[in-house]
């Protein structure tokens, strides 16, 4: 697309000039939990922030933040999944998806459930070993409605740019709250429970059989990889150039859902020691039970689950004593969206230091 | 569709002044402190397992 055409498209799309990308971490810059996790056979947030890998009885995977990117577009990182144990014959209920869930407050611009419902466009770079048909769903959690689009991977193991425009939905408004309203779901493989019908290419009440019809099975060989970056989801019928954000902006956006006290590159539960992983250190003057407290870096979406670790032993629900692997128990925690505290359940020793590191999560 | 299957092997309420404020849960072998908050996905999943008879939350000390 020429620069003039890009400008005309941008004006014509009537989208915002900035902050138009509703996805978070679309350039795959932020990976607070880990940069690579192997042997994945279940669902969870493992590496790249905000991207949840759903795996239900369909292969074994390594998920990583990778440096393989399409050249010339300003990307430095991608999300990569690598099949390490294949499953060429999925059972009916088996499935594997990659997804990001957006809060209701962040998708109001779609005007869903009104007569002014907007077209939206999802664009991304993908590099897949498996050529052929792949499916993306938009899933409305508030009203259990769905729309699907297919895209084709033409060349194996080659970066390709995809742009999918979805119709607006005049039925079913999103709740204007901090709960998960919209999921963007990339199919990677599934059994017939999710593929035996007719692909649902207009908004309708969700029927699983119609959601991923034609999806190739990325799990059918250990030769298979699938990678993605440059994900943008915006109002309008044109994929505008990717809106690059600073690392600090992406990190802050991700920290609404996940935070850790550890330094970048040091992952929760690491035996990182003082000064790297220890976020909170107290010195006991007298005995009794200390109560650790900490302020979060960003306000959380909702009250998070908190995990306290000894920074020396790496044990959860423990603090360290005197910068050593000697642990003391942490009995529980109370949190708000802004701060938490976690008390010891054992007496401390006068003059010794006590430390905890932590992670906190309020994902969707 | 907000699937969040957790491998919870134990759960116990944590109370302050005899009011339950969180659940100490062992999830995938890691002890985590789950708030009693309907907007927290871990709490929602734990309560789903309780309702399904798959999990019992012990009373606080």
mmCIF file of C-alpha atoms in Angstrom:
data_model
loop_
_atom_site.group_PDB
_atom_site.id
_atom_site.type_symbol
_atom_site.label_atom_id
_atom_site.label_comp_id
_atom_site.label_asym_id
_atom_site.label_seq_id
_atom_site.Cartn_x
_atom_site.Cartn_y
_atom_site.Cartn_z
ATOM 1 C CA UNK A 1 0.000 0.000 0.000
ATOM 2 C CA UNK A 2 1.385 3.403 -0.930
ATOM 3 C CA UNK A 3 1.778 6.126 1.664
ATOM 4 C CA UNK A 4 -1.039 8.092 0.042
ATOM 5 C CA UNK A 5 -3.285 5.067 0.138
ATOM 6 C CA UNK A 6 -2.385 4.424 3.768
ATOM 7 C CA UNK A 7 -3.305 7.998 4.651
ATOM 8 C CA UNK A 8 -6.565 7.821 2.738
ATOM 9 C CA UNK A 9 -7.376 4.541 4.397
ATOM 10 C CA UNK A 10 -6.616 5.942 7.811
ATOM 11 C CA UNK A 11 -8.848 8.952 7.267
ATOM 12 C CA UNK A 12 -11.538 6.811 5.714
ATOM 13 C CA UNK A 13 -11.506 4.380 8.595
ATOM 14 C CA UNK A 14 -12.466 7.172 10.991
ATOM 15 C CA UNK A 15 -10.401 5.529 13.672
ATOM 16 C CA UNK A 16 -8.341 7.267 16.286
ATOM 17 C CA UNK A 17 -4.887 8.365 15.213
ATOM 18 C CA UNK A 18 -3.339 6.878 18.334
ATOM 19 C CA UNK A 19 -4.315 4.204 20.818
ATOM 20 C CA UNK A 20 -6.387 2.648 18.081
ATOM 21 C CA UNK A 21 -5.014 -0.830 18.752
ATOM 22 C CA UNK A 22 -7.238 -2.555 21.289
ATOM 23 C CA UNK A 23 -4.789 -5.453 21.658
ATOM 24 C CA UNK A 24 -2.205 -5.289 24.423
ATOM 25 C CA UNK A 25 1.381 -6.375 23.790
ATOM 26 C CA UNK A 26 0.720 -6.868 20.078
ATOM 27 C CA UNK A 27 4.413 -6.489 19.244
ATOM 28 C CA UNK A 28 5.232 -9.249 21.728
ATOM 29 C CA UNK A 29 7.626 -7.050 23.659
ATOM 30 C CA UNK A 30 6.608 -8.025 27.191
ATOM 31 C CA UNK A 31 7.125 -11.480 28.642
ATOM 32 C CA UNK A 32 7.233 -11.055 32.398
ATOM 33 C CA UNK A 33 6.570 -14.637 33.503
ATOM 34 C CA UNK A 34 9.196 -16.322 31.371
ATOM 35 C CA UNK A 35 10.661 -16.137 27.884
ATOM 36 C CA UNK A 36 10.355 -19.850 27.199
ATOM 37 C CA UNK A 37 8.344 -22.674 28.731
ATOM 38 C CA UNK A 38 8.570 -26.290 27.560
ATOM 39 C CA UNK A 39 6.358 -29.330 28.009
ATOM 40 C CA UNK A 40 3.069 -27.428 27.914
ATOM 41 C CA UNK A 41 0.026 -29.711 27.951
ATOM 42 C CA UNK A 42 -2.500 -27.496 29.715
ATOM 43 C CA UNK A 43 -3.998 -24.029 29.557
ATOM 44 C CA UNK A 44 -2.406 -20.935 30.999
ATOM 45 C CA UNK A 45 -0.464 -17.717 30.711
ATOM 46 C CA UNK A 46 3.064 -18.938 30.250
ATOM 47 C CA UNK A 47 5.279 -16.467 28.435
ATOM 48 C CA UNK A 48 4.069 -13.414 26.491
ATOM 49 C CA UNK A 49 1.880 -11.188 28.636
ATOM 50 C CA UNK A 50 -1.842 -11.169 27.856
ATOM 51 C CA UNK A 51 -1.661 -14.136 25.504
ATOM 52 C CA UNK A 52 -3.265 -17.271 26.903
ATOM 53 C CA UNK A 53 -2.494 -20.639 25.343
ATOM 54 C CA UNK A 54 -5.408 -23.044 25.671
ATOM 55 C CA UNK A 55 -4.307 -26.673 25.334
ATOM 56 C CA UNK A 56 -6.726 -29.495 25.966
ATOM 57 C CA UNK A 57 -5.361 -32.941 25.100
ATOM 58 C CA UNK A 58 -3.765 -31.835 21.865
ATOM 59 C CA UNK A 59 -0.003 -32.295 21.776
ATOM 60 C CA UNK A 60 2.860 -31.003 23.875
ATOM 61 C CA UNK A 61 4.343 -27.577 23.252
ATOM 62 C CA UNK A 62 7.136 -25.167 23.881
ATOM 63 C CA UNK A 63 5.988 -21.546 23.966
ATOM 64 C CA UNK A 64 8.550 -18.783 23.705
ATOM 65 C CA UNK A 65 9.271 -15.161 23.012
ATOM 66 C CA UNK A 66 11.350 -15.401 19.872
ATOM 67 C CA UNK A 67 13.551 -13.029 17.872
ATOM 68 C CA UNK A 68 12.348 -14.385 14.529
ATOM 69 C CA UNK A 69 10.287 -11.534 13.029
ATOM 70 C CA UNK A 70 9.218 -10.213 9.647
ATOM 71 C CA UNK A 71 12.015 -7.968 8.450
ATOM 72 C CA UNK A 72 11.546 -4.309 7.751
ATOM 73 C CA UNK A 73 8.510 -3.599 9.904
ATOM 74 C CA UNK A 74 10.097 -2.607 13.181
ATOM 75 C CA UNK A 75 9.341 -5.738 15.169
ATOM 76 C CA UNK A 76 11.929 -7.340 17.433
ATOM 77 C CA UNK A 77 9.993 -10.181 19.041
ATOM 78 C CA UNK A 78 7.362 -12.746 18.181
ATOM 79 C CA UNK A 79 5.323 -15.341 20.044
ATOM 80 C CA UNK A 80 6.301 -18.836 18.939
ATOM 81 C CA UNK A 81 4.836 -22.207 19.735
ATOM 82 C CA UNK A 82 6.664 -25.384 18.809
ATOM 83 C CA UNK A 83 5.086 -28.834 18.767
ATOM 84 C CA UNK A 84 7.264 -31.289 20.700
ATOM 85 C CA UNK A 85 4.816 -34.196 20.942
ATOM 86 C CA UNK A 86 2.404 -34.598 18.077
ATOM 87 C CA UNK A 87 -1.249 -35.604 18.012
ATOM 88 C CA UNK A 88 -2.327 -36.215 14.439
ATOM 89 C CA UNK A 89 -5.783 -37.488 15.356
ATOM 90 C CA UNK A 90 -7.542 -35.149 17.777
ATOM 91 C CA UNK A 91 -10.404 -36.632 19.765
ATOM 92 C CA UNK A 92 -13.732 -34.866 19.387
ATOM 93 C CA UNK A 93 -13.268 -32.525 22.349
ATOM 94 C CA UNK A 94 -9.556 -31.818 21.923
ATOM 95 C CA UNK A 95 -8.591 -28.264 21.113
ATOM 96 C CA UNK A 96 -5.789 -25.786 21.092
ATOM 97 C CA UNK A 97 -6.194 -22.018 20.757
ATOM 98 C CA UNK A 98 -4.212 -18.870 21.365
ATOM 99 C CA UNK A 99 -6.308 -16.026 22.696
ATOM 100 C CA UNK A 100 -6.361 -12.601 24.246
ATOM 101 C CA UNK A 101 -9.326 -11.399 26.284
ATOM 102 C CA UNK A 102 -10.216 -7.721 26.361
ATOM 103 C CA UNK A 103 -12.083 -5.911 29.112
ATOM 104 C CA UNK A 104 -15.509 -4.470 28.462
ATOM 105 C CA UNK A 105 -14.295 -0.948 29.192
ATOM 106 C CA UNK A 106 -11.759 -1.262 26.387
ATOM 107 C CA UNK A 107 -14.106 -2.429 23.622
ATOM 108 C CA UNK A 108 -16.951 0.059 23.999
ATOM 109 C CA UNK A 109 -15.710 1.800 20.839
ATOM 110 C CA UNK A 110 -17.028 -1.173 18.854
ATOM 111 C CA UNK A 111 -20.571 0.046 19.747
ATOM 112 C CA UNK A 112 -21.647 -3.553 19.815
ATOM 113 C CA UNK A 113 -25.337 -4.133 20.355
ATOM 114 C CA UNK A 114 -26.310 -0.815 18.818
ATOM 115 C CA UNK A 115 -27.449 0.237 15.380
ATOM 116 C CA UNK A 116 -24.065 1.963 14.981
ATOM 117 C CA UNK A 117 -22.044 -1.198 15.563
ATOM 118 C CA UNK A 118 -18.633 -0.802 13.941
ATOM 119 C CA UNK A 119 -16.712 -2.966 11.562
ATOM 120 C CA UNK A 120 -13.464 -4.098 13.151
ATOM 121 C CA UNK A 121 -10.250 -5.311 11.592
ATOM 122 C CA UNK A 122 -7.699 -7.726 12.997
ATOM 123 C CA UNK A 123 -4.271 -7.728 11.377
ATOM 124 C CA UNK A 124 -1.162 -9.707 12.242
ATOM 125 C CA UNK A 125 1.961 -11.353 10.922
ATOM 126 C CA UNK A 126 1.979 -15.129 11.061
ATOM 127 C CA UNK A 127 4.605 -17.745 10.239
ATOM 128 C CA UNK A 128 3.342 -21.302 10.237
ATOM 129 C CA UNK A 129 4.709 -24.619 9.134
ATOM 130 C CA UNK A 130 1.213 -25.797 8.280
ATOM 131 C CA UNK A 131 -0.127 -24.227 5.127
ATOM 132 C CA UNK A 132 -3.834 -24.036 4.391
ATOM 133 C CA UNK A 133 -6.855 -22.785 6.278
ATOM 134 C CA UNK A 134 -6.587 -21.256 9.736
ATOM 135 C CA UNK A 135 -9.472 -19.738 11.686
ATOM 136 C CA UNK A 136 -9.855 -16.722 13.964
ATOM 137 C CA UNK A 137 -12.883 -16.140 16.201
ATOM 138 C CA UNK A 138 -14.186 -13.076 17.939
ATOM 139 C CA UNK A 139 -16.069 -14.392 20.955
ATOM 140 C CA UNK A 140 -18.449 -12.180 22.924
ATOM 141 C CA UNK A 141 -18.282 -13.435 26.499
ATOM 142 C CA UNK A 142 -21.093 -11.203 27.702
ATOM 143 C CA UNK A 143 -23.672 -12.508 25.256
ATOM 144 C CA UNK A 144 -22.162 -15.842 24.125
ATOM 145 C CA UNK A 145 -22.014 -14.720 20.509
ATOM 146 C CA UNK A 146 -19.326 -15.433 17.964
ATOM 147 C CA UNK A 147 -18.087 -14.583 14.492
ATOM 148 C CA UNK A 148 -15.331 -16.402 12.611
ATOM 149 C CA UNK A 149 -13.050 -15.683 9.691
ATOM 150 C CA UNK A 150 -10.658 -17.937 7.814
ATOM 151 C CA UNK A 151 -7.233 -16.987 6.571
ATOM 152 C CA UNK A 152 -4.841 -18.968 4.426
ATOM 153 C CA UNK A 153 -1.207 -19.646 5.102
ATOM 154 C CA UNK A 154 0.232 -19.907 1.621
ATOM 155 C CA UNK A 155 3.898 -20.674 2.212
ATOM 156 C CA UNK A 156 5.305 -22.879 4.928
ATOM 157 C CA UNK A 157 7.598 -21.232 7.481
ATOM 158 C CA UNK A 158 7.307 -17.812 5.855
ATOM 159 C CA UNK A 159 6.107 -14.596 7.452
ATOM 160 C CA UNK A 160 2.797 -13.516 5.927
ATOM 161 C CA UNK A 161 0.660 -10.508 6.797
ATOM 162 C CA UNK A 162 -3.053 -11.184 7.328
ATOM 163 C CA UNK A 163 -5.939 -8.769 7.641
ATOM 164 C CA UNK A 164 -9.436 -9.882 8.616
ATOM 165 C CA UNK A 165 -12.411 -7.536 8.768
ATOM 166 C CA UNK A 166 -15.405 -8.527 10.882
ATOM 167 C CA UNK A 167 -18.912 -7.137 10.644
ATOM 168 C CA UNK A 168 -20.361 -5.051 13.434
ATOM 169 C CA UNK A 169 -22.899 -6.747 15.667
ATOM 170 C CA UNK A 170 -26.145 -4.905 16.366
ATOM 171 C CA UNK A 171 -27.106 -7.506 18.960
ATOM 172 C CA UNK A 172 -25.666 -7.859 22.447
ATOM 173 C CA UNK A 173 -23.876 -4.892 23.972
ATOM 174 C CA UNK A 174 -20.654 -5.413 25.873
ATOM 175 C CA UNK A 175 -20.820 -4.779 29.599
ATOM 176 C CA UNK A 176 -18.946 -1.599 30.406
ATOM 177 C CA UNK A 177 -16.841 -3.097 33.179
ATOM 178 C CA UNK A 178 -13.504 -4.692 33.995
ATOM 179 C CA UNK A 179 -14.545 -8.254 33.218
ATOM 180 C CA UNK A 180 -13.600 -10.083 30.052
ATOM 181 C CA UNK A 181 -15.981 -9.123 27.252
ATOM 182 C CA UNK A 182 -14.267 -10.030 24.004
ATOM 183 C CA UNK A 183 -11.861 -12.798 23.163
ATOM 184 C CA UNK A 184 -9.767 -12.834 20.011
ATOM 185 C CA UNK A 185 -9.054 -16.510 19.427
ATOM 186 C CA UNK A 186 -6.617 -18.048 16.938
ATOM 187 C CA UNK A 187 -7.358 -21.689 16.172
ATOM 188 C CA UNK A 188 -4.398 -24.045 16.137
ATOM 189 C CA UNK A 189 -6.166 -27.367 16.081
ATOM 190 C CA UNK A 190 -9.330 -29.029 17.355
ATOM 191 C CA UNK A 191 -11.581 -32.058 17.182
ATOM 192 C CA UNK A 192 -15.005 -32.205 15.659
ATOM 193 C CA UNK A 193 -16.765 -30.610 18.629
ATOM 194 C CA UNK A 194 -15.437 -27.318 17.310
ATOM 195 C CA UNK A 195 -15.299 -28.024 13.586
ATOM 196 C CA UNK A 196 -18.110 -30.294 12.422
ATOM 197 C CA UNK A 197 -20.575 -27.588 11.376
ATOM 198 C CA UNK A 198 -20.515 -24.631 9.000
ATOM 199 C CA UNK A 199 -18.095 -21.804 9.680
ATOM 200 C CA UNK A 200 -19.950 -18.961 11.432
ATOM 201 C CA UNK A 201 -18.948 -15.927 9.363
ATOM 202 C CA UNK A 202 -21.698 -13.641 10.666
ATOM 203 C CA UNK A 203 -22.411 -12.785 14.282
ATOM 204 C CA UNK A 204 -24.683 -15.349 15.922
ATOM 205 C CA UNK A 205 -25.205 -17.173 19.178
ATOM 206 C CA UNK A 206 -22.191 -19.340 19.770
ATOM 207 C CA UNK A 207 -22.313 -22.907 18.539
ATOM 208 C CA UNK A 208 -19.008 -24.659 19.077
ATOM 209 C CA UNK A 209 -19.408 -26.853 15.991
ATOM 210 C CA UNK A 210 -19.353 -23.758 13.771
ATOM 211 C CA UNK A 211 -16.370 -22.008 15.256
ATOM 212 C CA UNK A 212 -13.240 -23.557 13.708
ATOM 213 C CA UNK A 213 -14.471 -25.383 10.627
ATOM 214 C CA UNK A 214 -11.565 -26.128 8.295
ATOM 215 C CA UNK A 215 -8.822 -25.362 10.822
ATOM 216 C CA UNK A 216 -5.643 -27.311 10.009
ATOM 217 C CA UNK A 217 -4.098 -29.310 12.833
ATOM 218 C CA UNK A 218 -0.917 -27.590 13.975
ATOM 219 C CA UNK A 219 -0.355 -30.511 16.355
ATOM 220 C CA UNK A 220 0.010 -33.184 13.698
ATOM 221 C CA UNK A 221 3.815 -33.173 13.557
ATOM 222 C CA UNK A 222 6.754 -32.271 15.745
ATOM 223 C CA UNK A 223 8.067 -30.406 12.711
ATOM 224 C CA UNK A 224 5.348 -27.791 13.234
ATOM 225 C CA UNK A 225 5.889 -24.270 14.526
ATOM 226 C CA UNK A 226 3.494 -21.341 14.576
ATOM 227 C CA UNK A 227 4.538 -17.763 15.296
ATOM 228 C CA UNK A 228 2.773 -14.427 15.414
ATOM 229 C CA UNK A 229 3.583 -10.758 15.937
ATOM 230 C CA UNK A 230 2.330 -7.317 15.025
ATOM 231 C CA UNK A 231 -1.192 -8.014 16.217
ATOM 232 C CA UNK A 232 -3.537 -5.069 15.815
ATOM 233 C CA UNK A 233 -7.293 -4.978 16.449
ATOM 234 C CA UNK A 234 -9.006 -1.749 15.507
ATOM 235 C CA UNK A 235 -12.281 -0.166 14.544
ATOM 236 C CA UNK A 236 -12.717 0.223 10.804
ATOM 237 C CA UNK A 237 -12.508 -1.894 7.709
ATOM 238 C CA UNK A 238 -8.853 -1.226 6.929
ATOM 239 C CA UNK A 239 -5.775 -2.559 8.647
ATOM 240 C CA UNK A 240 -3.782 0.566 9.357
ATOM 241 C CA UNK A 241 -0.007 0.374 9.855
ATOM 242 C CA UNK A 242 0.909 -1.250 13.154
ATOM 243 C CA UNK A 243 0.867 1.219 16.006
ATOM 244 C CA UNK A 244 4.234 0.700 17.670
ATOM 245 C CA UNK A 245 4.270 1.571 21.332
ATOM 246 C CA UNK A 246 7.179 2.092 23.675
ATOM 247 C CA UNK A 247 8.255 -0.840 25.817
ATOM 248 C CA UNK A 248 7.309 1.190 28.880
ATOM 249 C CA UNK A 249 3.778 1.698 27.568
ATOM 250 C CA UNK A 250 3.315 -1.982 26.777
ATOM 251 C CA UNK A 251 4.754 -3.026 30.123
ATOM 252 C CA UNK A 252 2.457 -0.679 32.031
ATOM 253 C CA UNK A 253 -0.563 -1.970 30.121
ATOM 254 C CA UNK A 254 0.403 -5.568 30.908
ATOM 255 C CA UNK A 255 0.907 -4.758 34.577
ATOM 256 C CA UNK A 256 -2.808 -4.109 34.937
ATOM 257 C CA UNK A 257 -3.031 -7.923 34.763
ATOM 258 C CA UNK A 258 0.291 -9.263 36.037
ATOM 259 C CA UNK A 259 3.172 -7.914 38.116
ATOM 260 C CA UNK A 260 6.236 -9.329 39.769
ATOM 261 C CA UNK A 261 8.834 -7.907 42.090
ATOM 262 C CA UNK A 262 11.667 -9.620 40.255
ATOM 263 C CA UNK A 263 13.836 -7.718 37.816
ATOM 264 C CA UNK A 264 13.286 -8.247 34.087
ATOM 265 C CA UNK A 265 14.706 -11.599 33.110
ATOM 266 C CA UNK A 266 14.383 -13.000 36.646
ATOM 267 C CA UNK A 267 11.330 -15.175 36.897
ATOM 268 C CA UNK A 268 9.081 -15.963 39.874
ATOM 269 C CA UNK A 269 10.422 -18.639 42.135
ATOM 270 C CA UNK A 270 14.005 -18.061 41.017
ATOM 271 C CA UNK A 271 16.621 -18.243 43.742
ATOM 272 C CA UNK A 272 17.633 -14.743 42.860
ATOM 273 C CA UNK A 273 18.927 -13.543 46.190
ATOM 274 C CA UNK A 274 18.878 -10.129 47.730
ATOM 275 C CA UNK A 275 18.941 -7.011 45.615
ATOM 276 C CA UNK A 276 17.604 -8.742 42.514
ATOM 277 C CA UNK A 277 14.518 -10.586 43.533
ATOM 278 C CA UNK A 278 13.799 -9.334 47.018
ATOM 279 C CA UNK A 279 11.195 -6.662 46.812
ATOM 280 C CA UNK A 280 10.531 -6.223 50.471
ATOM 281 C CA UNK A 281 13.046 -6.502 53.279
ATOM 282 C CA UNK A 282 12.404 -5.897 56.966
ATOM 283 C CA UNK A 283 14.777 -6.010 59.887
ATOM 284 C CA UNK A 284 13.367 -7.382 63.089
ATOM 285 C CA UNK A 285 13.716 -5.258 66.180
ATOM 286 C CA UNK A 286 12.478 -7.657 68.790
ATOM 287 C CA UNK A 287 10.485 -10.803 68.150
ATOM 288 C CA UNK A 288 6.960 -11.517 67.004
ATOM 289 C CA UNK A 289 5.531 -11.952 63.525
ATOM 290 C CA UNK A 290 6.349 -9.447 60.803
ATOM 291 C CA UNK A 291 3.759 -8.411 58.255
ATOM 292 C CA UNK A 292 5.142 -7.705 54.800
ATOM 293 C CA UNK A 293 3.305 -5.097 52.782
ATOM 294 C CA UNK A 294 3.815 -3.768 49.291
ATOM 295 C CA UNK A 295 2.341 -1.289 46.847
ATOM 296 C CA UNK A 296 1.705 -2.493 43.294
ATOM 297 C CA UNK A 297 3.317 -0.658 40.382
ATOM 298 C CA UNK A 298 0.002 -0.229 38.576
ATOM 299 C CA UNK A 299 -3.587 -0.516 39.707
ATOM 300 C CA UNK A 300 -4.746 -4.030 38.980
ATOM 301 C CA UNK A 301 -7.802 -4.804 36.889
ATOM 302 C CA UNK A 302 -9.307 -6.555 39.909
ATOM 303 C CA UNK A 303 -8.000 -7.941 43.181
ATOM 304 C CA UNK A 304 -5.058 -10.182 42.230
ATOM 305 C CA UNK A 305 -3.911 -13.570 43.375
ATOM 306 C CA UNK A 306 -0.658 -12.998 45.272
ATOM 307 C CA UNK A 307 2.215 -15.442 45.572
ATOM 308 C CA UNK A 308 5.042 -14.731 47.998
ATOM 309 C CA UNK A 309 8.407 -16.411 47.535
ATOM 310 C CA UNK A 310 11.578 -16.704 49.522
ATOM 311 C CA UNK A 311 14.116 -15.050 47.197
ATOM 312 C CA UNK A 312 16.817 -17.439 48.391
ATOM 313 C CA UNK A 313 15.108 -20.841 48.395
ATOM 314 C CA UNK A 314 12.488 -20.027 45.779
ATOM 315 C CA UNK A 315 9.805 -21.642 47.946
ATOM 316 C CA UNK A 316 6.320 -20.182 47.745
ATOM 317 C CA UNK A 317 4.504 -19.034 50.904
ATOM 318 C CA UNK A 318 7.835 -18.409 52.571
ATOM 319 C CA UNK A 319 10.184 -15.565 53.328
ATOM 320 C CA UNK A 320 13.922 -15.837 53.759
ATOM 321 C CA UNK A 321 15.792 -15.158 56.979
ATOM 322 C CA UNK A 322 19.084 -13.284 57.068
ATOM 323 C CA UNK A 323 19.708 -13.574 53.316
ATOM 324 C CA UNK A 324 19.872 -17.347 53.434
ATOM 325 C CA UNK A 325 17.852 -20.373 52.405
ATOM 326 C CA UNK A 326 16.475 -20.570 55.912
ATOM 327 C CA UNK A 327 12.767 -19.981 55.393
ATOM 328 C CA UNK A 328 9.931 -18.784 57.572
ATOM 329 C CA UNK A 329 6.290 -19.371 56.743
ATOM 330 C CA UNK A 330 3.969 -16.801 55.245
ATOM 331 C CA UNK A 331 0.466 -17.645 56.379
ATOM 332 C CA UNK A 332 -1.748 -15.836 53.898
ATOM 333 C CA UNK A 333 -2.251 -12.536 52.154
ATOM 334 C CA UNK A 334 -4.828 -9.840 51.818
ATOM 335 C CA UNK A 335 -4.846 -7.683 48.727
ATOM 336 C CA UNK A 336 -6.662 -4.865 46.997
ATOM 337 C CA UNK A 337 -6.110 -3.626 43.468
ATOM 338 C CA UNK A 338 -3.437 -1.287 44.870
ATOM 339 C CA UNK A 339 -1.491 -3.135 47.549
ATOM 340 C CA UNK A 340 -1.164 -6.279 49.607
ATOM 341 C CA UNK A 341 0.149 -7.496 52.879
ATOM 342 C CA UNK A 342 1.343 -10.920 53.896
ATOM 343 C CA UNK A 343 2.100 -11.884 57.492
ATOM 344 C CA UNK A 344 4.578 -14.396 58.819
ATOM 345 C CA UNK A 345 3.176 -17.176 60.958
ATOM 346 C CA UNK A 346 6.413 -17.799 62.801
ATOM 347 C CA UNK A 347 8.243 -15.535 65.175
ATOM 348 C CA UNK A 348 11.228 -13.696 63.846
ATOM 349 C CA UNK A 349 14.555 -13.354 65.601
ATOM 350 C CA UNK A 350 15.701 -10.004 66.905
ATOM 351 C CA UNK A 351 18.249 -8.352 64.631
ATOM 352 C CA UNK A 352 17.738 -10.613 61.615
ATOM 353 C CA UNK A 353 16.436 -9.559 58.205
ATOM 354 C CA UNK A 354 13.434 -11.065 56.426
ATOM 355 C CA UNK A 355 12.645 -10.803 52.745
ATOM 356 C CA UNK A 356 9.979 -11.781 50.251
ATOM 357 C CA UNK A 357 9.647 -11.551 46.507
ATOM 358 C CA UNK A 358 6.222 -11.769 44.937
ATOM 359 C CA UNK A 359 4.122 -12.097 41.829
ATOM 360 C CA UNK A 360 0.510 -11.010 41.519
ATOM 361 C CA UNK A 361 -2.005 -11.765 38.809
ATOM 362 C CA UNK A 362 -5.457 -10.554 37.867
ATOM 363 C CA UNK A 363 -5.700 -11.967 34.367
ATOM 364 C CA UNK A 364 -8.870 -12.655 32.457
ATOM 365 C CA UNK B 1 -15.460 -19.584 27.213
ATOM 366 C CA UNK B 2 -13.271 -18.086 29.942
ATOM 367 C CA UNK B 3 -11.783 -21.514 30.563
ATOM 368 C CA UNK B 4 -9.427 -21.558 33.501
ATOM 369 C CA UNK B 5 -8.911 -25.109 34.663
ATOM 370 C CA UNK B 6 -6.708 -25.131 37.750
ATOM 371 C CA UNK B 7 -4.963 -28.082 39.358
ATOM 372 C CA UNK B 8 -5.812 -27.263 42.978
ATOM 373 C CA UNK B 9 -4.578 -29.846 45.462
ATOM 374 C CA UNK B 10 -5.525 -28.058 48.682
ATOM 375 C CA UNK B 11 -7.343 -24.944 49.795
ATOM 376 C CA UNK B 12 -7.794 -23.270 53.146
ATOM 377 C CA UNK B 13 -9.379 -19.992 54.166
ATOM 378 C CA UNK B 14 -7.195 -17.289 55.635
ATOM 379 C CA UNK B 15 -9.013 -15.066 58.119
ATOM 380 C CA UNK B 16 -8.388 -11.775 59.820
ATOM 381 C CA UNK B 17 -10.432 -11.081 62.918
ATOM 382 C CA UNK B 18 -12.437 -14.196 62.105
ATOM 383 C CA UNK B 19 -13.379 -12.850 58.657
ATOM 384 C CA UNK B 20 -12.220 -14.875 55.679
ATOM 385 C CA UNK B 21 -10.202 -12.584 53.394
ATOM 386 C CA UNK B 22 -8.448 -15.027 51.065
ATOM 387 C CA UNK B 23 -7.876 -18.674 50.244
ATOM 388 C CA UNK B 24 -4.460 -20.238 50.559
ATOM 389 C CA UNK B 25 -4.436 -22.664 47.656
ATOM 390 C CA UNK B 26 -1.812 -25.017 46.300
ATOM 391 C CA UNK B 27 -2.095 -24.657 42.524
ATOM 392 C CA UNK B 28 0.221 -26.717 40.351
ATOM 393 C CA UNK B 29 2.403 -27.243 43.403
ATOM 394 C CA UNK B 30 2.775 -23.552 44.226
ATOM 395 C CA UNK B 31 1.072 -22.021 47.256
ATOM 396 C CA UNK B 32 -0.880 -18.942 46.184
ATOM 397 C CA UNK B 33 -3.124 -16.522 48.051
ATOM 398 C CA UNK B 34 -6.378 -16.181 46.162
ATOM 399 C CA UNK B 35 -8.611 -13.251 47.127
ATOM 400 C CA UNK B 36 -12.281 -13.719 47.812
ATOM 401 C CA UNK B 37 -13.211 -11.613 44.808
ATOM 402 C CA UNK B 38 -15.769 -12.526 42.138
ATOM 403 C CA UNK B 39 -13.656 -10.802 39.495
ATOM 404 C CA UNK B 40 -10.624 -12.989 40.172
ATOM 405 C CA UNK B 41 -10.491 -15.949 37.782
ATOM 406 C CA UNK B 42 -8.718 -18.182 40.292
ATOM 407 C CA UNK B 43 -11.420 -17.566 42.897
ATOM 408 C CA UNK B 44 -14.129 -18.246 40.334
ATOM 409 C CA UNK B 45 -12.502 -21.532 39.346
ATOM 410 C CA UNK B 46 -11.942 -22.622 42.946
ATOM 411 C CA UNK B 47 -15.590 -21.987 43.768
ATOM 412 C CA UNK B 48 -16.627 -23.864 40.631
ATOM 413 C CA UNK B 49 -14.634 -26.856 41.859
ATOM 414 C CA UNK B 50 -16.217 -26.525 45.301
ATOM 415 C CA UNK B 51 -19.699 -26.388 43.799
ATOM 416 C CA UNK B 52 -18.888 -29.415 41.670
ATOM 417 C CA UNK B 53 -17.815 -31.372 44.736
ATOM 418 C CA UNK B 54 -14.250 -31.614 43.471
ATOM 419 C CA UNK B 55 -12.655 -29.477 46.178
ATOM 420 C CA UNK B 56 -13.208 -28.649 49.826
ATOM 421 C CA UNK B 57 -11.904 -25.455 51.401
ATOM 422 C CA UNK B 58 -10.691 -25.980 54.931
ATOM 423 C CA UNK B 59 -11.735 -23.549 57.615
ATOM 424 C CA UNK B 60 -9.272 -20.899 58.722
ATOM 425 C CA UNK B 61 -7.155 -21.476 61.815
#
